[in-house]
Short mmCIF file of C-alpha atoms in Angstrom, two decimals:
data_model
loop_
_atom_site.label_atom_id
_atom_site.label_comp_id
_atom_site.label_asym_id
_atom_site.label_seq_id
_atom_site.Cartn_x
_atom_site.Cartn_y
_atom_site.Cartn_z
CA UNK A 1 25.04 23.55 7.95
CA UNK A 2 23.31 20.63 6.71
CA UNK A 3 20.73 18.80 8.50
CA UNK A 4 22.83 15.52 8.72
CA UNK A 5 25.63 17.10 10.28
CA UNK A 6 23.50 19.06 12.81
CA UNK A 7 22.20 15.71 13.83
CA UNK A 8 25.60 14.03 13.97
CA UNK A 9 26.48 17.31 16.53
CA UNK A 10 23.19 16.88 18.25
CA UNK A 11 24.58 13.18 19.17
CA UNK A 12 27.62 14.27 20.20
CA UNK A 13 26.10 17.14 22.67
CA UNK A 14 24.17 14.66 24.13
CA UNK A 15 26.05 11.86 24.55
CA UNK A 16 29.23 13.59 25.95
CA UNK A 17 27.24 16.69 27.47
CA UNK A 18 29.60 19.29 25.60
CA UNK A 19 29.66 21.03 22.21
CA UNK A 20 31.81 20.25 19.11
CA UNK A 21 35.10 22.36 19.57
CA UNK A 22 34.53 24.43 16.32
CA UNK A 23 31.61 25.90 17.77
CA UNK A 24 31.02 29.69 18.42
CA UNK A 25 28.95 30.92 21.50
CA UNK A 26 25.57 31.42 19.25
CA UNK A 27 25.90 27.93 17.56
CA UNK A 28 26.37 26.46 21.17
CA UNK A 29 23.21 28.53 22.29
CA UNK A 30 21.26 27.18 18.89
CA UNK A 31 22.66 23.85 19.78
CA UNK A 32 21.26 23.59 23.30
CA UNK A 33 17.60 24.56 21.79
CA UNK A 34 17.90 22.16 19.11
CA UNK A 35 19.01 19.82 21.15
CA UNK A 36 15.68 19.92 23.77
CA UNK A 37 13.70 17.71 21.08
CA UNK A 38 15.93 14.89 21.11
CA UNK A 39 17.55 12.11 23.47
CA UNK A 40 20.44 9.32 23.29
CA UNK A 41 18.88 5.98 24.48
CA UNK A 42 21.22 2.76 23.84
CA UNK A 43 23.59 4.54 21.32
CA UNK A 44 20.83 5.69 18.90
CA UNK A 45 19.83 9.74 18.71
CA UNK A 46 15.98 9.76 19.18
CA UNK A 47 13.41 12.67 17.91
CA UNK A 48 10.63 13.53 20.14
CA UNK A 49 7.42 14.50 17.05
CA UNK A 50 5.15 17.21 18.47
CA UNK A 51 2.72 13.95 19.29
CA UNK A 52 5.40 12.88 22.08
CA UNK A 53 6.64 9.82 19.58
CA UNK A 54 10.08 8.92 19.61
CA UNK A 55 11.56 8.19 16.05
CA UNK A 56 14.94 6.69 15.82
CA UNK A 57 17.34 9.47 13.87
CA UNK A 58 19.13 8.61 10.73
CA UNK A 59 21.82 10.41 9.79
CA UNK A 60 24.30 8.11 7.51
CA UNK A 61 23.37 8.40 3.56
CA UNK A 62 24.46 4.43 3.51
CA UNK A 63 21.97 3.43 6.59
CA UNK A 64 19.07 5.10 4.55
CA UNK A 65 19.68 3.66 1.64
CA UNK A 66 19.10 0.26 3.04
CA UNK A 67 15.71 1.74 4.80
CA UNK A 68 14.87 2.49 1.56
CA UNK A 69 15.41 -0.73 0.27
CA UNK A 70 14.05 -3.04 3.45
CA UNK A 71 11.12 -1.25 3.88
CA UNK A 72 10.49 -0.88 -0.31
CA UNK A 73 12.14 -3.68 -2.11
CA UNK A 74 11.53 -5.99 0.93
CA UNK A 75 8.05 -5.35 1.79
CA UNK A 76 6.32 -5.56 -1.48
CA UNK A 77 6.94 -3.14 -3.11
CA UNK A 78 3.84 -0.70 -1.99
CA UNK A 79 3.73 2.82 -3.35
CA UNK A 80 5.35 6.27 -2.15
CA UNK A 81 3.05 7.03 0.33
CA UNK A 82 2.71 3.55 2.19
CA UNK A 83 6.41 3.14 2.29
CA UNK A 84 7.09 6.55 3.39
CA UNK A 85 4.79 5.79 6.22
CA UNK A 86 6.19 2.58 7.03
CA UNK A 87 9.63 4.21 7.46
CA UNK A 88 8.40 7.72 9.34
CA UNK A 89 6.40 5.56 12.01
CA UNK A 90 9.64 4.47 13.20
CA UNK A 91 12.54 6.32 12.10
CA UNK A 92 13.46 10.15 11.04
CA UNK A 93 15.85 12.55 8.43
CA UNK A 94 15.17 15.66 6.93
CA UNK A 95 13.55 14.84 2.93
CA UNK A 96 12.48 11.73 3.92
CA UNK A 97 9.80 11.97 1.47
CA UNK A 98 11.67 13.22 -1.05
CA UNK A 99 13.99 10.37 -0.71
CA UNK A 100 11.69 7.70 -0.73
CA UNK A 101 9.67 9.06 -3.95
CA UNK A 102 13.15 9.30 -5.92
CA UNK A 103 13.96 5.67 -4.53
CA UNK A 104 10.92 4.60 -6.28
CA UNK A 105 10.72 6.15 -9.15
CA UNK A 106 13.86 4.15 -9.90
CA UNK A 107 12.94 1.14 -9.26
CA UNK A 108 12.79 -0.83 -12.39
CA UNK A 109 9.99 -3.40 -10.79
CA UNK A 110 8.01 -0.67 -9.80
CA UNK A 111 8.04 1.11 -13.33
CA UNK A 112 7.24 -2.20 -15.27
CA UNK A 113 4.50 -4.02 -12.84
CA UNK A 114 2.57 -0.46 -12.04
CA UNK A 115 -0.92 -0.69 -12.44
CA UNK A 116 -2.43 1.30 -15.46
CA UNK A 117 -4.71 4.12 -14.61
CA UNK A 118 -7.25 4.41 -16.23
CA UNK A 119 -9.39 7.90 -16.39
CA UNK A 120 -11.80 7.99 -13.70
CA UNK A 121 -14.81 7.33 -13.89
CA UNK A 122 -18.58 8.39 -11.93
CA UNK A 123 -18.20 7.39 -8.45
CA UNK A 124 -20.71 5.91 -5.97
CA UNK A 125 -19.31 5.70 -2.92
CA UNK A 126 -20.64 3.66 -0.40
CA UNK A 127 -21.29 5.15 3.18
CA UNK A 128 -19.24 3.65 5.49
CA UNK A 129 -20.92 2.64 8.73
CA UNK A 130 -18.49 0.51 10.95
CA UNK A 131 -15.48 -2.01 11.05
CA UNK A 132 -16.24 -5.11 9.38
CA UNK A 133 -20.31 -4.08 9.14
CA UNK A 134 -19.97 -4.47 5.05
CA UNK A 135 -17.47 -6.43 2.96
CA UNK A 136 -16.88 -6.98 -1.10
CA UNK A 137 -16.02 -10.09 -1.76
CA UNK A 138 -14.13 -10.80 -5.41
CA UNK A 139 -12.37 -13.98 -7.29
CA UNK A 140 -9.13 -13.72 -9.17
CA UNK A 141 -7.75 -16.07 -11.61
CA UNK A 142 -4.27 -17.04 -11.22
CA UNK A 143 -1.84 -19.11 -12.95
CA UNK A 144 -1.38 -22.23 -11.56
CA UNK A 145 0.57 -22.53 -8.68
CA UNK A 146 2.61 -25.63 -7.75
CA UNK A 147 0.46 -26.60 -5.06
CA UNK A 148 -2.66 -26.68 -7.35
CA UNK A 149 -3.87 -23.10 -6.67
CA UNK A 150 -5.67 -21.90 -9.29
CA UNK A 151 -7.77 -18.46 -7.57
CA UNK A 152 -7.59 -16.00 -4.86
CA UNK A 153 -11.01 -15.42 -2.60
CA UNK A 154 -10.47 -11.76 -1.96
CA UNK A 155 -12.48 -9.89 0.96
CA UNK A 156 -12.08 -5.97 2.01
CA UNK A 157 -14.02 -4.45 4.88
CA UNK A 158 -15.26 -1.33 3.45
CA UNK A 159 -14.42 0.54 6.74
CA UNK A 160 -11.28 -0.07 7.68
CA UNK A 161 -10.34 -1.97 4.77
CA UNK A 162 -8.63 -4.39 6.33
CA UNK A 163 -8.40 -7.34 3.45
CA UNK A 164 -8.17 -11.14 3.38
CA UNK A 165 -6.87 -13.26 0.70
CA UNK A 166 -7.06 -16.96 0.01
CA UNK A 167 -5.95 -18.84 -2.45
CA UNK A 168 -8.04 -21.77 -3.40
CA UNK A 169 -8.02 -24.57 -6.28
CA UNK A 170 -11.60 -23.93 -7.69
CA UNK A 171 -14.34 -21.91 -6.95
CA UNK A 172 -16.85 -24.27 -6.77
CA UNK A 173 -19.69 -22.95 -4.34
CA UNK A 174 -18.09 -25.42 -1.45
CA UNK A 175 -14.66 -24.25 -1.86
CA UNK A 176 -15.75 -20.91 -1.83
CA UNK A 177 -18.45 -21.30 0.70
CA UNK A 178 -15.47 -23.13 2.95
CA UNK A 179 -12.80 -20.39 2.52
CA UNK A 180 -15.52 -17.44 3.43
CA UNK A 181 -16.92 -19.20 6.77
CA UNK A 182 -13.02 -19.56 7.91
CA UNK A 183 -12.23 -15.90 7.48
CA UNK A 184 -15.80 -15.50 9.55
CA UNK A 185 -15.18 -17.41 12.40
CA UNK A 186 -11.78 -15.05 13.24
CA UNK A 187 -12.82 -11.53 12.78
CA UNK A 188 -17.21 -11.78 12.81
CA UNK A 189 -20.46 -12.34 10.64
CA UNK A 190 -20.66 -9.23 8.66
CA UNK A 191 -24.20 -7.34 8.32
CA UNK A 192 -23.94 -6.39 4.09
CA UNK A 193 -21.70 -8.83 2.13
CA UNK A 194 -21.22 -6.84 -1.79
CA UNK A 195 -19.83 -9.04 -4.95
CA UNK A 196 -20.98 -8.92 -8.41
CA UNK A 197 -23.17 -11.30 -9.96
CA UNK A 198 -21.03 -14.49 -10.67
CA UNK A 199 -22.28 -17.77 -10.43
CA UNK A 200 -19.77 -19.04 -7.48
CA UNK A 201 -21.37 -15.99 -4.82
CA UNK A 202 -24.91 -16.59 -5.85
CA UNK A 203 -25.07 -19.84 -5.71
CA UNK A 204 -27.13 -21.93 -3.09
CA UNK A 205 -24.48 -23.02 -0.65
CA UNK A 206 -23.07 -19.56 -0.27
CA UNK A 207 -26.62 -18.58 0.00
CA UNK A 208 -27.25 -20.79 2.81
CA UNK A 209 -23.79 -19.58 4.54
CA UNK A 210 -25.72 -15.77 4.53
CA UNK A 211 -28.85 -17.16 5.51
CA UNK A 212 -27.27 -18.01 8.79
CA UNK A 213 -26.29 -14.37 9.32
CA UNK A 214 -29.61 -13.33 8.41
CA UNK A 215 -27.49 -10.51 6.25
CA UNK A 216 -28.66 -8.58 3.09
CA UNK A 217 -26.48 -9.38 0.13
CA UNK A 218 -25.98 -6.39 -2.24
CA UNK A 219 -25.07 -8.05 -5.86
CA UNK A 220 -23.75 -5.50 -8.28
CA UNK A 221 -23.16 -5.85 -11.57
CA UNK A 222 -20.50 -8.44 -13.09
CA UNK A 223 -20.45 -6.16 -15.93
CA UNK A 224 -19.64 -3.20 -14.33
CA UNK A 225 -16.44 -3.81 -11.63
CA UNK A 226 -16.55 -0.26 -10.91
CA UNK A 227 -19.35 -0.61 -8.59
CA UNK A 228 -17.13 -2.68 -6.12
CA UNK A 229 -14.81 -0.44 -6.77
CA UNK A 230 -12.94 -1.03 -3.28
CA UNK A 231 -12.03 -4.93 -3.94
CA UNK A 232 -11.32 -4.42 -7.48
CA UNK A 233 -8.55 -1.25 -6.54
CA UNK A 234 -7.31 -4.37 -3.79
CA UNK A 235 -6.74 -7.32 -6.34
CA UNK A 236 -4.87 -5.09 -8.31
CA UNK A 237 -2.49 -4.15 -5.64
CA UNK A 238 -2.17 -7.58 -4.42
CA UNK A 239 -1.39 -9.12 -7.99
CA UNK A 240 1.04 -5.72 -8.21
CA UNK A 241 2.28 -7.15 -4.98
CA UNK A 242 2.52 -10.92 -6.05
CA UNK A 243 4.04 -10.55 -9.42
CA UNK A 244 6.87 -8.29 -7.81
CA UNK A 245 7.98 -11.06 -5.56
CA UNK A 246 7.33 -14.28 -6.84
CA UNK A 247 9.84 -16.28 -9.08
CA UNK A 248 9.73 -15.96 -12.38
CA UNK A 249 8.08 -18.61 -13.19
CA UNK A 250 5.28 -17.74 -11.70
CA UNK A 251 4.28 -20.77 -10.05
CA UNK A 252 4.65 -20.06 -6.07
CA UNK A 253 2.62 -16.84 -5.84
CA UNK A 254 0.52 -18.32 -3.38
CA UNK A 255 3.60 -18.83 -0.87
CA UNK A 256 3.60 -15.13 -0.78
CA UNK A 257 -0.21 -14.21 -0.21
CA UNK A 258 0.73 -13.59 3.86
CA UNK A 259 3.29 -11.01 3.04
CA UNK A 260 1.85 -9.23 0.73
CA UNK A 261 -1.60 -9.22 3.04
CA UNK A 262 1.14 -7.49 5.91
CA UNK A 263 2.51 -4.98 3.46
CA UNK A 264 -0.74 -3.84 2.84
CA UNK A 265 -2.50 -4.18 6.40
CA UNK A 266 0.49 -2.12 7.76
CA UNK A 267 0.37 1.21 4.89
CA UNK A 268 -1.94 3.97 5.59
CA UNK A 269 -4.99 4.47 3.52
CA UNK A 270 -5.16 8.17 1.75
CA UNK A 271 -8.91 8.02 2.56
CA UNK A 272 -9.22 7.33 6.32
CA UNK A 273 -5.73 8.37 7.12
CA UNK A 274 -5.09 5.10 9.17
CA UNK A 275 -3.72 1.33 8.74
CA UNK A 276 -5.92 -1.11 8.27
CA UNK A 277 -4.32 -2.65 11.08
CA UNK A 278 -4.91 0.48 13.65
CA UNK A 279 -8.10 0.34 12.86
CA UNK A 280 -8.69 -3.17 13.22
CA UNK A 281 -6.92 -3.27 16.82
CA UNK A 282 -6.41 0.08 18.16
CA UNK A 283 -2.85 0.22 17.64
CA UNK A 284 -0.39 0.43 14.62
CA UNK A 285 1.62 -3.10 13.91
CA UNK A 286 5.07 -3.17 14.96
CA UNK A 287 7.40 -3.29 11.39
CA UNK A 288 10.92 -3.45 12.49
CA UNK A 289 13.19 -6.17 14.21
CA UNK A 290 14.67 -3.86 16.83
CA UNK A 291 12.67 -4.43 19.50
CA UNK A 292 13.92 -1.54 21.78
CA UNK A 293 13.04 0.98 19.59
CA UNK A 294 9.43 -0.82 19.12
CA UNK A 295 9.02 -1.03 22.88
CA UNK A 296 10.00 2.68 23.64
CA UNK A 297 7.63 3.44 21.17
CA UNK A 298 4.33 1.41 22.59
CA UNK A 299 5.29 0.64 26.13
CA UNK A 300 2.25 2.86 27.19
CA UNK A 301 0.06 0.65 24.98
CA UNK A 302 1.26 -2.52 27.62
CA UNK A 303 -1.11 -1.00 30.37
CA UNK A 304 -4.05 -0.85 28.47
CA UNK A 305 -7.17 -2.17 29.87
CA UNK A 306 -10.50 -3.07 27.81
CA UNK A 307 -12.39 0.31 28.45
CA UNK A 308 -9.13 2.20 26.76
CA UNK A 309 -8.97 0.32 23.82
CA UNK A 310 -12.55 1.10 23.54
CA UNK A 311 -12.20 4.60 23.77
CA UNK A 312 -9.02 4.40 21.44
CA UNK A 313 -11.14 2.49 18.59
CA UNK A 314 -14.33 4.72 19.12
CA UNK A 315 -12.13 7.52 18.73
CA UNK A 316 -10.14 6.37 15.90
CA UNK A 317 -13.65 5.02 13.76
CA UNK A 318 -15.05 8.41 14.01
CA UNK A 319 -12.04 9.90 12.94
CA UNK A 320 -11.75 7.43 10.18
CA UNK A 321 -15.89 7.95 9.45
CA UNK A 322 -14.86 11.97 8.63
CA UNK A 323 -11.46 11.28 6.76
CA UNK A 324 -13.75 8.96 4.72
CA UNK A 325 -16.58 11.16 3.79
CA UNK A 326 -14.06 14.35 2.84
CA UNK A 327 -12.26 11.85 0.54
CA UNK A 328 -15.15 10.59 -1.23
CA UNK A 329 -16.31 14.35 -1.56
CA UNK A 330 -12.48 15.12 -2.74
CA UNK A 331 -13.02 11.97 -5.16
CA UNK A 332 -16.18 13.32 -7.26
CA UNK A 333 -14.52 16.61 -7.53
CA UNK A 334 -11.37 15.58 -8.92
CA UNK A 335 -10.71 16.23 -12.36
CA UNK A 336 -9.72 13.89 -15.19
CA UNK A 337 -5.79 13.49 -14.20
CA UNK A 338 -3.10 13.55 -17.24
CA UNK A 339 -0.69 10.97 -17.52
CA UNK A 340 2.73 13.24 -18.09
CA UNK A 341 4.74 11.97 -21.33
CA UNK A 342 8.39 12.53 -22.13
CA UNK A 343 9.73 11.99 -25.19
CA UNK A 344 13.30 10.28 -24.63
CA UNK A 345 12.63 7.23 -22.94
CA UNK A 346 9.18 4.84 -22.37
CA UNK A 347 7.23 2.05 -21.39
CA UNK A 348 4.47 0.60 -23.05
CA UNK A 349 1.47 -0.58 -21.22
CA UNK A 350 0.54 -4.28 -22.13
CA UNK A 351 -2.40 -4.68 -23.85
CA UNK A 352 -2.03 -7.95 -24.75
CA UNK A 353 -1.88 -8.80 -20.99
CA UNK A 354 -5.10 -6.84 -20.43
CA UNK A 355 -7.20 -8.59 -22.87
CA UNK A 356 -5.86 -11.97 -22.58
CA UNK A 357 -7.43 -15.05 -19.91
CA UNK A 358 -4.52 -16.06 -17.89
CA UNK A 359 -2.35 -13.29 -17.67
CA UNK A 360 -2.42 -11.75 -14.54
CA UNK A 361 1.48 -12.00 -13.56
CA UNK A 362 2.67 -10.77 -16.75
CA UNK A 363 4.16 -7.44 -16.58
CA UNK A 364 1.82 -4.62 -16.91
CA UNK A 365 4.36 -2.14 -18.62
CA UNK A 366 7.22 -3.36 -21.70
CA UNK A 367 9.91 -1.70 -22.51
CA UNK A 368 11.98 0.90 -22.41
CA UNK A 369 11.77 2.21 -25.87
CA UNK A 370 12.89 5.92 -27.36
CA UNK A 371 9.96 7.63 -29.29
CA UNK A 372 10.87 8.94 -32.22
CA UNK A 373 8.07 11.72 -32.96
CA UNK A 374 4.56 12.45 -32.02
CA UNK A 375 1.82 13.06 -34.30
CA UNK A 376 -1.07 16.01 -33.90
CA UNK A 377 -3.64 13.47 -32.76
CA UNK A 378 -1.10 11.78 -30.02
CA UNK A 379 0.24 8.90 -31.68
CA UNK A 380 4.18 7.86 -31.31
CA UNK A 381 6.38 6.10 -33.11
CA UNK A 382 8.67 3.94 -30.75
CA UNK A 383 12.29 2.72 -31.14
CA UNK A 384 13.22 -0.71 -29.35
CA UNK A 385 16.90 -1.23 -27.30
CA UNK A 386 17.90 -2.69 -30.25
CA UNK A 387 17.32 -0.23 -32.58
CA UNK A 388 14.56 -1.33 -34.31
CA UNK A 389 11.65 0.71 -35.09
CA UNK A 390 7.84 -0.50 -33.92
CA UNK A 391 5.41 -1.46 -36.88
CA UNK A 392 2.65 -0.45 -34.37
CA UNK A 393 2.20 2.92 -33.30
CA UNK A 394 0.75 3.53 -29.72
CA UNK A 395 -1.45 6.53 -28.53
CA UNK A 396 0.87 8.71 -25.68
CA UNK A 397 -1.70 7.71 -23.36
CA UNK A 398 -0.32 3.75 -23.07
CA UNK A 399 2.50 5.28 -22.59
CA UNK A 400 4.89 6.78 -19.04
CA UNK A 401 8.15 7.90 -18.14
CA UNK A 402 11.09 6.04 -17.48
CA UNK A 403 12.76 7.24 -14.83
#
């Protein structure tokens, strides 16, 4: 019996306290132990996780699809593992991983704004201390927006990393200087602030702005982005984010910074197996519009007083301190990865996007395109939609699966 049905019988045990007709003595017997994990509040089967979470049941292929595509296509986007948690924090089927990687991996956004990844490289991580103790702080250049925005001030707490995001006409050393001490007065004055040598964070006015917190500024290297690794791996995901959403011409990206901030706030991290947000506040962020399943999920949290949501955040920043330290460790052992190549159908990635000023919201990937053959030394020969055959030849490594 498949696990949709057994749930569809699992609502019908409950909510009319007798079994299905068809059903022998044994199945009513396996019925009634299933049966113990699960409850029928307001119409809706609920799944009770070993944790004591409820999780609304889902057991119509149609009702997941649109899951799949309000909590993915809606919400920016975000990757396998950020959407799958979005959707298992609140609701529950059997293969609901499964499902959401396949939904992805046909996404035609997703397969032509992915970031490429590049081999790794040495890490230095940085030892992680407390929430919003250190910060990297980073500039992107944008197109220009219609409201005159031409750069986004980009700040990640190392921690938790919880991330801000403001867009901004210039970065002059005031404009800069401005945006940072806003973002300071709501969540603190950080102890370590990191960014890499450019003119607008060394400056004298955003000097001055440090002074005040009598912090040490770490400067790393302009020329090496890797050492602020954590803000760089951000922008990415927020231009990812921006370019996925925004019209196409490009020109209102800004009007989307808050959403894509959310999306991102609200997805686990694979290194301190929390949100942002959790960490941040103690609790996760509520994602979904019904607001009885949301309640009978955190209606404990309403009775809360200070000294627990102490205790919760102490407890969750030490768990977050180990989950960080075993990643890093997992990090610097993990070997070169292999990007897998197929030879029916590509993409490209866009070099000319990664070398040329201005180009941030162009797509990262082009294509599809059939490759022809392979050489010894890696190099394909690629076949356009419309039949035509690419004067340039491209190493299999700029290249991925269409799925």
């Amino acid at each position: 019996m498949d696990d949709d049905k057994i749930h569809r019988d699992i609502y019908f045990y409950l909510s009319n306290n007798s079994h299905p007709n068809h059903y022998t003595k044994d199945d009513k017997r396996e019925l009634r132990s299933r049966a113990s994990s699960y409850r029928v509040r307001d119409n809706k089967l609920l799944w009770k996780n070993r944790s004591g979470d409820l999780r609304e049941v889902i057991f119509e292929d149609a009702q997941k699809q649109l899951l799949l595509k309000t909590f993915h296509d809606e919400m920016g986007h975000m990757g396998r593992e950020r959407t799958y948690q979005k959707i298992s924090n609140i609701y529950y089927w059997k293969r609901q991983f499964h499902d959401v990687e396949d939904f992805i991996k046909t996404c035609a956004i997703c397969q032509t704004t992915s970031t490429f990844q590049k081999s790794p490289e040495v890490l230095h991580p940085i030892k992680v201390v407390s929430p919003w103790y250190h910060i990297g702080m980073d500039l992107i250049t944008m197109p220009k927006s219609k409201l005159g925005n031409n750069y986004i001030l980009t700040v990640v707490d190392y921690f938790s990393k919880w991330p801000e995001a403001v867009a901004i006409q210039d970065k002059r050393a005031e404009t800069v200087a401005a945006s940072l001490y806003n973002i300071i007065m709501r969540l603190g004055f950080p102890a370590v602030y990191s960014s890499d040598q450019g003119r607008e964070f060394v400056n004298s006015t955003l000097q001055s702005l440090l002074a005040k917190t009598k912090s040490a500024q770490r400067i790393f290297s302009s020329y090496h982005p890797q050492t602020n690794g954590l803000t760089e791996r951000f922008n990415r995901t927020l231009q990812d984010l921006l370019v996925k959403v925004c019209s196409e011409e490009q020109d209102d990206w800004d009007e989307f910074i808050e959403e894509a901030l959310f999306s991102y706030r609200s997805g686990k991290q694979k290194s301190t197996k929390f949100t942002p947000f959790e960490i941040m506040f103690g609790r996760p962020p509520i994602q979904t519009k019904d607001s009885d399943i949301c309640m009978s999920l955190h209606d404990d949290d309403l009775a809360l007083s200070v000294t627990d949501l102490r205790n919760i955040r102490n407890d969750i920043n030490q768990k977050v301190k180990e989950n960080v330290e075993k990643s890093q460790e997992d990090q610097i052992k993990r070997s070169k990865s292999k990007i897998p190549i197929n030879r029916i159908k590509v993409l490209r990635f866009n070099s000319r996007k990664a070398s040329r000023k201005g180009s941030k919201m162009e797509r990262k990937w082009l294509g599809p395109y059939v490759v022809l053959n392979v050489t010894e030394k890696g190099v394909a020969t690629l076949r356009a939609e419309d039949g035509s055959v690419l004067s340039v030849h491209y190493n299999i490594k700029h290249l991925k699966k269409v799925q």
